[in-house]
Coordinates of C-alpha atoms and ligand atoms in Angstrom, one line a residue:
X158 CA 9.4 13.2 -3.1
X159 CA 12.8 11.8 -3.8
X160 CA 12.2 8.4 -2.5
X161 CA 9.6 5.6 -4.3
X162 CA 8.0 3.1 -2.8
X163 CA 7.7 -0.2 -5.0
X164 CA 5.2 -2.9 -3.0
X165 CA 3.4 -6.0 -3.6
X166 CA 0.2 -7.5 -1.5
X167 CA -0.2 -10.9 -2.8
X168 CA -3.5 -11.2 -1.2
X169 CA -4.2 -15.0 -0.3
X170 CA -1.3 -16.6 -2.9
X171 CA 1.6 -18.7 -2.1
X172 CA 2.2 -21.3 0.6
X173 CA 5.2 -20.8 3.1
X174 CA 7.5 -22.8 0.5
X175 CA 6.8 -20.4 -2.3
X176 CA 7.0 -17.5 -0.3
X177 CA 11.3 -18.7 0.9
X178 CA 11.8 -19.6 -2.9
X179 CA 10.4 -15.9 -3.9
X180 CA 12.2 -13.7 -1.2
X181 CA 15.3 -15.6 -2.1
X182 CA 14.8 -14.8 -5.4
X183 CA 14.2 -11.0 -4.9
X184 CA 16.9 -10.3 -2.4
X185 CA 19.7 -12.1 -4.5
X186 CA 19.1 -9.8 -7.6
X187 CA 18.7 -7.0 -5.9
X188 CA 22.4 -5.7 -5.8
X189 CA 22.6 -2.7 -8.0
X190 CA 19.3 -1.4 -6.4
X191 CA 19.4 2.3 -4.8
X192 CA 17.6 1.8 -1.5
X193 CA 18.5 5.5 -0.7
X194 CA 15.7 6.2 -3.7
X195 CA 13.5 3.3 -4.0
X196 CA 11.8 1.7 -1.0
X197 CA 10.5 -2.1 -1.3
X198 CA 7.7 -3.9 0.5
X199 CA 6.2 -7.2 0.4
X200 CA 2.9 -8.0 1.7
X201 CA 2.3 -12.0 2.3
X202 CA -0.3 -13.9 3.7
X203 CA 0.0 -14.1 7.9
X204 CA 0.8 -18.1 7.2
X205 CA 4.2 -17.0 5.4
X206 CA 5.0 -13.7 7.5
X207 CA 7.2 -15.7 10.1
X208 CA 9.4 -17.1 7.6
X209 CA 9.4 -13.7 5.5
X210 CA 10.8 -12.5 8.1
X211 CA 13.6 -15.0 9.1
X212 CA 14.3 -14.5 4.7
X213 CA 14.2 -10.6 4.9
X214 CA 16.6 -10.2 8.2
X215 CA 19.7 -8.7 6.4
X216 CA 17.2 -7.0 3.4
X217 CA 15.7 -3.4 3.2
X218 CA 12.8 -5.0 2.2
X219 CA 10.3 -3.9 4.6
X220 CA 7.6 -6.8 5.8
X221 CA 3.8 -5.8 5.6
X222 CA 0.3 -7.4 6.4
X223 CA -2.5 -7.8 5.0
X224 CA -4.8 -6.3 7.4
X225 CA -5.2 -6.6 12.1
X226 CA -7.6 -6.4 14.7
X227 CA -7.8 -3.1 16.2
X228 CA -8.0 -5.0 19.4
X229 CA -4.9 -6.8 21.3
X230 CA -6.5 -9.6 22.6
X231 CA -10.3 -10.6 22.5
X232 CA -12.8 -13.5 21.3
X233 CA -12.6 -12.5 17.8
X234 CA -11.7 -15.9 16.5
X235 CA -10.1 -16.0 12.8
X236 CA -8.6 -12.4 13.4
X237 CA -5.1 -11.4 13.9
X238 CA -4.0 -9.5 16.4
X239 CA -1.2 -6.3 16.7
X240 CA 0.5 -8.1 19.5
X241 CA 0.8 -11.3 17.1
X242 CA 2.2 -9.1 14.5
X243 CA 4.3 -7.2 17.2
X244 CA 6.2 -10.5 17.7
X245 CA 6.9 -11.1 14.0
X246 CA 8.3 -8.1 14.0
X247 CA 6.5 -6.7 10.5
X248 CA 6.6 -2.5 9.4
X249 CA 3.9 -2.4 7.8
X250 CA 0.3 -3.0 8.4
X251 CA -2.0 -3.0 5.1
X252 CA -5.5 -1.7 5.9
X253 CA -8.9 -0.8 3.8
X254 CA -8.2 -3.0 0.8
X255 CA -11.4 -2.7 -1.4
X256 CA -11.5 -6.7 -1.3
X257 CA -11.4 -5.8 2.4
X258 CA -14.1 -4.0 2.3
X259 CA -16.2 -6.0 -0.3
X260 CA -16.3 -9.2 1.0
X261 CA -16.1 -8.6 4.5
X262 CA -17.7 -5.6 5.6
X263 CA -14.9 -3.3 6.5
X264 CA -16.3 0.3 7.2
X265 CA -14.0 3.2 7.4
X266 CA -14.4 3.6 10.8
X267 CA -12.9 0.0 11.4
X268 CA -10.1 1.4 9.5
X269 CA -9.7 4.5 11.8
X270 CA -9.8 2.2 14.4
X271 CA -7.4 0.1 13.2
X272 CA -4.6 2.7 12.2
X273 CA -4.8 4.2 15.7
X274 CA -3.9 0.7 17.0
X275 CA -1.0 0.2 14.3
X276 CA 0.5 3.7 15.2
X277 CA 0.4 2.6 18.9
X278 CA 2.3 -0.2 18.2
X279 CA 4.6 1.9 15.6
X280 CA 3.7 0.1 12.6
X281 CA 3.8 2.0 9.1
X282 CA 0.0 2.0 8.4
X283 CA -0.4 1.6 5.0
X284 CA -4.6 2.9 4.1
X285 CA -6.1 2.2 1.0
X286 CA -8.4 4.5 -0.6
X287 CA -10.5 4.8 -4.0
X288 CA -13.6 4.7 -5.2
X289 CA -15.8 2.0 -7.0
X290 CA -17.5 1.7 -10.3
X291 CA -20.4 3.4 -9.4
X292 CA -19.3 6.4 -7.4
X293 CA -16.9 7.2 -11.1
X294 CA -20.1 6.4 -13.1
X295 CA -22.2 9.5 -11.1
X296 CA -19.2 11.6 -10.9
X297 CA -18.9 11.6 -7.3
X298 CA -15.4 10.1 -7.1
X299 CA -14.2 12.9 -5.1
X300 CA -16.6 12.9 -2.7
X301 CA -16.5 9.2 -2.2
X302 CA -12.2 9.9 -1.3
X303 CA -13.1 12.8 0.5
X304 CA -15.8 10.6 2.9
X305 CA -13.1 8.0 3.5
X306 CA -9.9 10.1 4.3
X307 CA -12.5 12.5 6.6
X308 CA -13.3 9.1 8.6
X309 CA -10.3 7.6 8.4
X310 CA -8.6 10.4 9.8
X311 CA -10.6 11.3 12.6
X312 CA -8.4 11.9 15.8
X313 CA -5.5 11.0 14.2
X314 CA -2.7 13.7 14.9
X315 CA -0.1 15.6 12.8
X316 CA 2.9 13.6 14.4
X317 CA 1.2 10.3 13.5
X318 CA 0.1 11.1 10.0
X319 CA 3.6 11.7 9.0
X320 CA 4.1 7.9 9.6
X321 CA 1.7 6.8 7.2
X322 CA 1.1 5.8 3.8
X323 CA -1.6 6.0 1.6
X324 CA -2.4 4.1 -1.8
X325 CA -5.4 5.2 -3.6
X326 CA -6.4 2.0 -5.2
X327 CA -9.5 2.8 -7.9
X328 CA -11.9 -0.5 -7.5
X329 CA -12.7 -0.5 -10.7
X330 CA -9.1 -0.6 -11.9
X331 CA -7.9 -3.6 -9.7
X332 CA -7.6 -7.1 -10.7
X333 CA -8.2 -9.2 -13.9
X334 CA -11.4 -7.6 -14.6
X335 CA -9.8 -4.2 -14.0
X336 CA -8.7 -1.1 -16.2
X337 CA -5.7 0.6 -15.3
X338 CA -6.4 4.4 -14.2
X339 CA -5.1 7.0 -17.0
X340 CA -1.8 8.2 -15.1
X341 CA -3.3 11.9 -15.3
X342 CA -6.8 10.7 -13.4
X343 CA -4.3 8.3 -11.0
X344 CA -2.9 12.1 -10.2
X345 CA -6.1 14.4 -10.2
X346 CA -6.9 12.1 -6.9
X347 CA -3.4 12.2 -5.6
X348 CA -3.5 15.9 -5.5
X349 CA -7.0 15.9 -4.3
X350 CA -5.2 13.7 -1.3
X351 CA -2.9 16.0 -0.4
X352 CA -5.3 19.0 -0.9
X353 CA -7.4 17.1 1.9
X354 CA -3.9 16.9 4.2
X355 CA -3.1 20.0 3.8
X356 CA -6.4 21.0 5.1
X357 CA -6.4 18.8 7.7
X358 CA -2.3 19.3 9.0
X359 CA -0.1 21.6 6.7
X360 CA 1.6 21.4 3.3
X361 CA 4.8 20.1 4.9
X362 CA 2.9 17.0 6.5
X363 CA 1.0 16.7 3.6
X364 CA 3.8 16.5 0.9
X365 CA 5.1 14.1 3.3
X366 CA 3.1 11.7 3.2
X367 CA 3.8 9.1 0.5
X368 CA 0.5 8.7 -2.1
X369 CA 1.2 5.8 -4.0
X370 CA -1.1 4.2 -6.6
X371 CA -2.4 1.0 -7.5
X372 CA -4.8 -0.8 -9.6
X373 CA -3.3 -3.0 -12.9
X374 CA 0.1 -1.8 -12.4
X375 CA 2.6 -4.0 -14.7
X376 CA 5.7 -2.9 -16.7
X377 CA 4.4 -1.6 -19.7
X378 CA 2.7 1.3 -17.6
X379 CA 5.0 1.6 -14.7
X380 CA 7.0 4.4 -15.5
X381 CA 4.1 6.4 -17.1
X382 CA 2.6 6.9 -13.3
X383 CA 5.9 7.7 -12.0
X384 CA 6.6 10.7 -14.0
X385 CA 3.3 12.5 -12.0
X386 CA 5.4 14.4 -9.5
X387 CA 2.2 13.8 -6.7
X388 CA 2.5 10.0 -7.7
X389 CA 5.4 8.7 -5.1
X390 CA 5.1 4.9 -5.6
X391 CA 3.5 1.9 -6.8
X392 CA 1.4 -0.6 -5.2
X393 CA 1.4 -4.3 -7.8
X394 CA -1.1 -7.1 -7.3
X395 CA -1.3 -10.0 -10.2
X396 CA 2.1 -8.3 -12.2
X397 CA 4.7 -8.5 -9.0
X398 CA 3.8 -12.6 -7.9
X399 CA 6.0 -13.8 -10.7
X400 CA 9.4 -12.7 -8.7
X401 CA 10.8 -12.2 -12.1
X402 CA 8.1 -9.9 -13.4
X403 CA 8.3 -7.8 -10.1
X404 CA 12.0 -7.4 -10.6
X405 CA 11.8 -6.2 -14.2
X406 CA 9.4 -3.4 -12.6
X407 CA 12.2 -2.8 -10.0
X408 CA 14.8 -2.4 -12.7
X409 CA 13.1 -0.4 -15.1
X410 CA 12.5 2.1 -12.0
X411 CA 15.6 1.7 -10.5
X412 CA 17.2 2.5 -14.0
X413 CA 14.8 5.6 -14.4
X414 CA 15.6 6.9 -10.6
X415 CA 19.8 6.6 -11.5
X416 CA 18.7 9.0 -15.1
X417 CA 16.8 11.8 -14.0
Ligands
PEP517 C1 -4.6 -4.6 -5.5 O1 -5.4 -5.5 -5.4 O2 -4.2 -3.9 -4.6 C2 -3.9 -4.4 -6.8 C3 -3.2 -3.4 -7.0 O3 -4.1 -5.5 -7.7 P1 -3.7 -5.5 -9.2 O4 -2.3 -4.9 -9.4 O5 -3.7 -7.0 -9.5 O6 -4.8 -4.8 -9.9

């Protein structure tokens, strides 16, 4: 893929303040960045997306959530709605986190549901895949993938699964308590990935389809992911909320994207 996607989901950190000063931050040192070859998102809390997106008007940063309601309107109180979204205006829409699904139930069929909705209202779904502790501890990692991508991508078309993105995000490699996934594992499961889309579609749709990993992504390892050709991108948690740590990622790959 000659484009790499470079995103952050800061899951539920910084207030509305610390979101203007980081986006400020980011978008002033951002000049001698290649946007034709390296594609940035952010992912704030809802409580900061309005003013992301007043701070990322004039950027090519593109605007994510962290998860919607498959539903436009309802009594589903505490949820957020595509319509709301809709109105802010974001690309993105983040679903299937593995906190996601941990703490609050969130079956793969809810994230069927909920990519159908985002590709009605022509959001960039981004689904997260990957397999806990356990499922690597029996060996039955692939199958676990398989399961999720099978329901995940029930009824969902060949024209619409060219709009989305897909992070496989290990459990037990994400967060503090986490082990970063040996870059050649990372891309035994990308290519597994595509082997499904191909299946499912054809090889064109599936080498279109961005496969980005993430789980305890920082600089040090950075770079050793992106030289997997099936790896297209990085998704950072803990190592992108300093803006200053984010941006020495961006460099570094940004530097390695102008060389090779
Ligand atoms: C995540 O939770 O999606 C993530 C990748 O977090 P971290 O980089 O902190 O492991």
């Amino acid at each position: 893929m000659d484009k790499i996607y470079l995103g952050t989901n800061w899951k539920m950190h910084k207030t509305i303040n610390e979101t203007e000063l980081y986006l400020k931050e980011l978008n002033k040192n951002l000049n001698n960045i290649d946007f034709n070859k390296i594609k940035l998102f952010v992912i704030p809390p809802y409580t900061s997306l309005n003013k992301a997106r007043k701070e990322l008007v004039d950027s090519n940063i593109l605007l994510g959530a962290q998860n919607m309601h498959w539903k436009r309107e309802g009594a589903y109180t505490g949820e957020i709605s595509p319509l709301m979204l809709d109105e802010i205006g974001v690309d993105i829409v983040e679903l299937g986190h593995s906190e996601r699904r941990q703490y609050y139930n969130e079956n793969n069929i809810d994230i069927n549901k909920k990519a159908k909705t985002a590709l009605d209202f022509n959001f960039t779904p981004l689904i997260c895949v990957g397999e806990n502790y356990e499922a690597k501890k029996y060996g039955i990692s692939e199958e676990m993938i398989r399961k999720q991508l099978k329901i995940i991508f029930n009824n969902i078309k060949r024209e619409e699964a060219k709009k989305l993105l897909i992070a496989y995000e290990p459990v037990w490699a994400i967060g503090e308590k986490g082990e970063p996934a040996k870059p050649e594992y990372a891309e035994k499961i990308h290519i597994l990935i595509r082997s499904y889309l191909e299946e499912k579609y054809d090889n064109m749709t599936s080498k279109n389809i961005p496969l980005i990993y993430g789980g305890s992504v920082n600089n040090e390892n950075a770079l050793k992911f992106l030289t997997r050709t099936n790896i297209d991108g990085l998704f950072i948690g803990r190592a992108a909320w300093d803006v200053e740590s984010f941006l020495n990622i961006i460099h570094k790959i940004n530097f390695f994207k102008y060389n090779s």
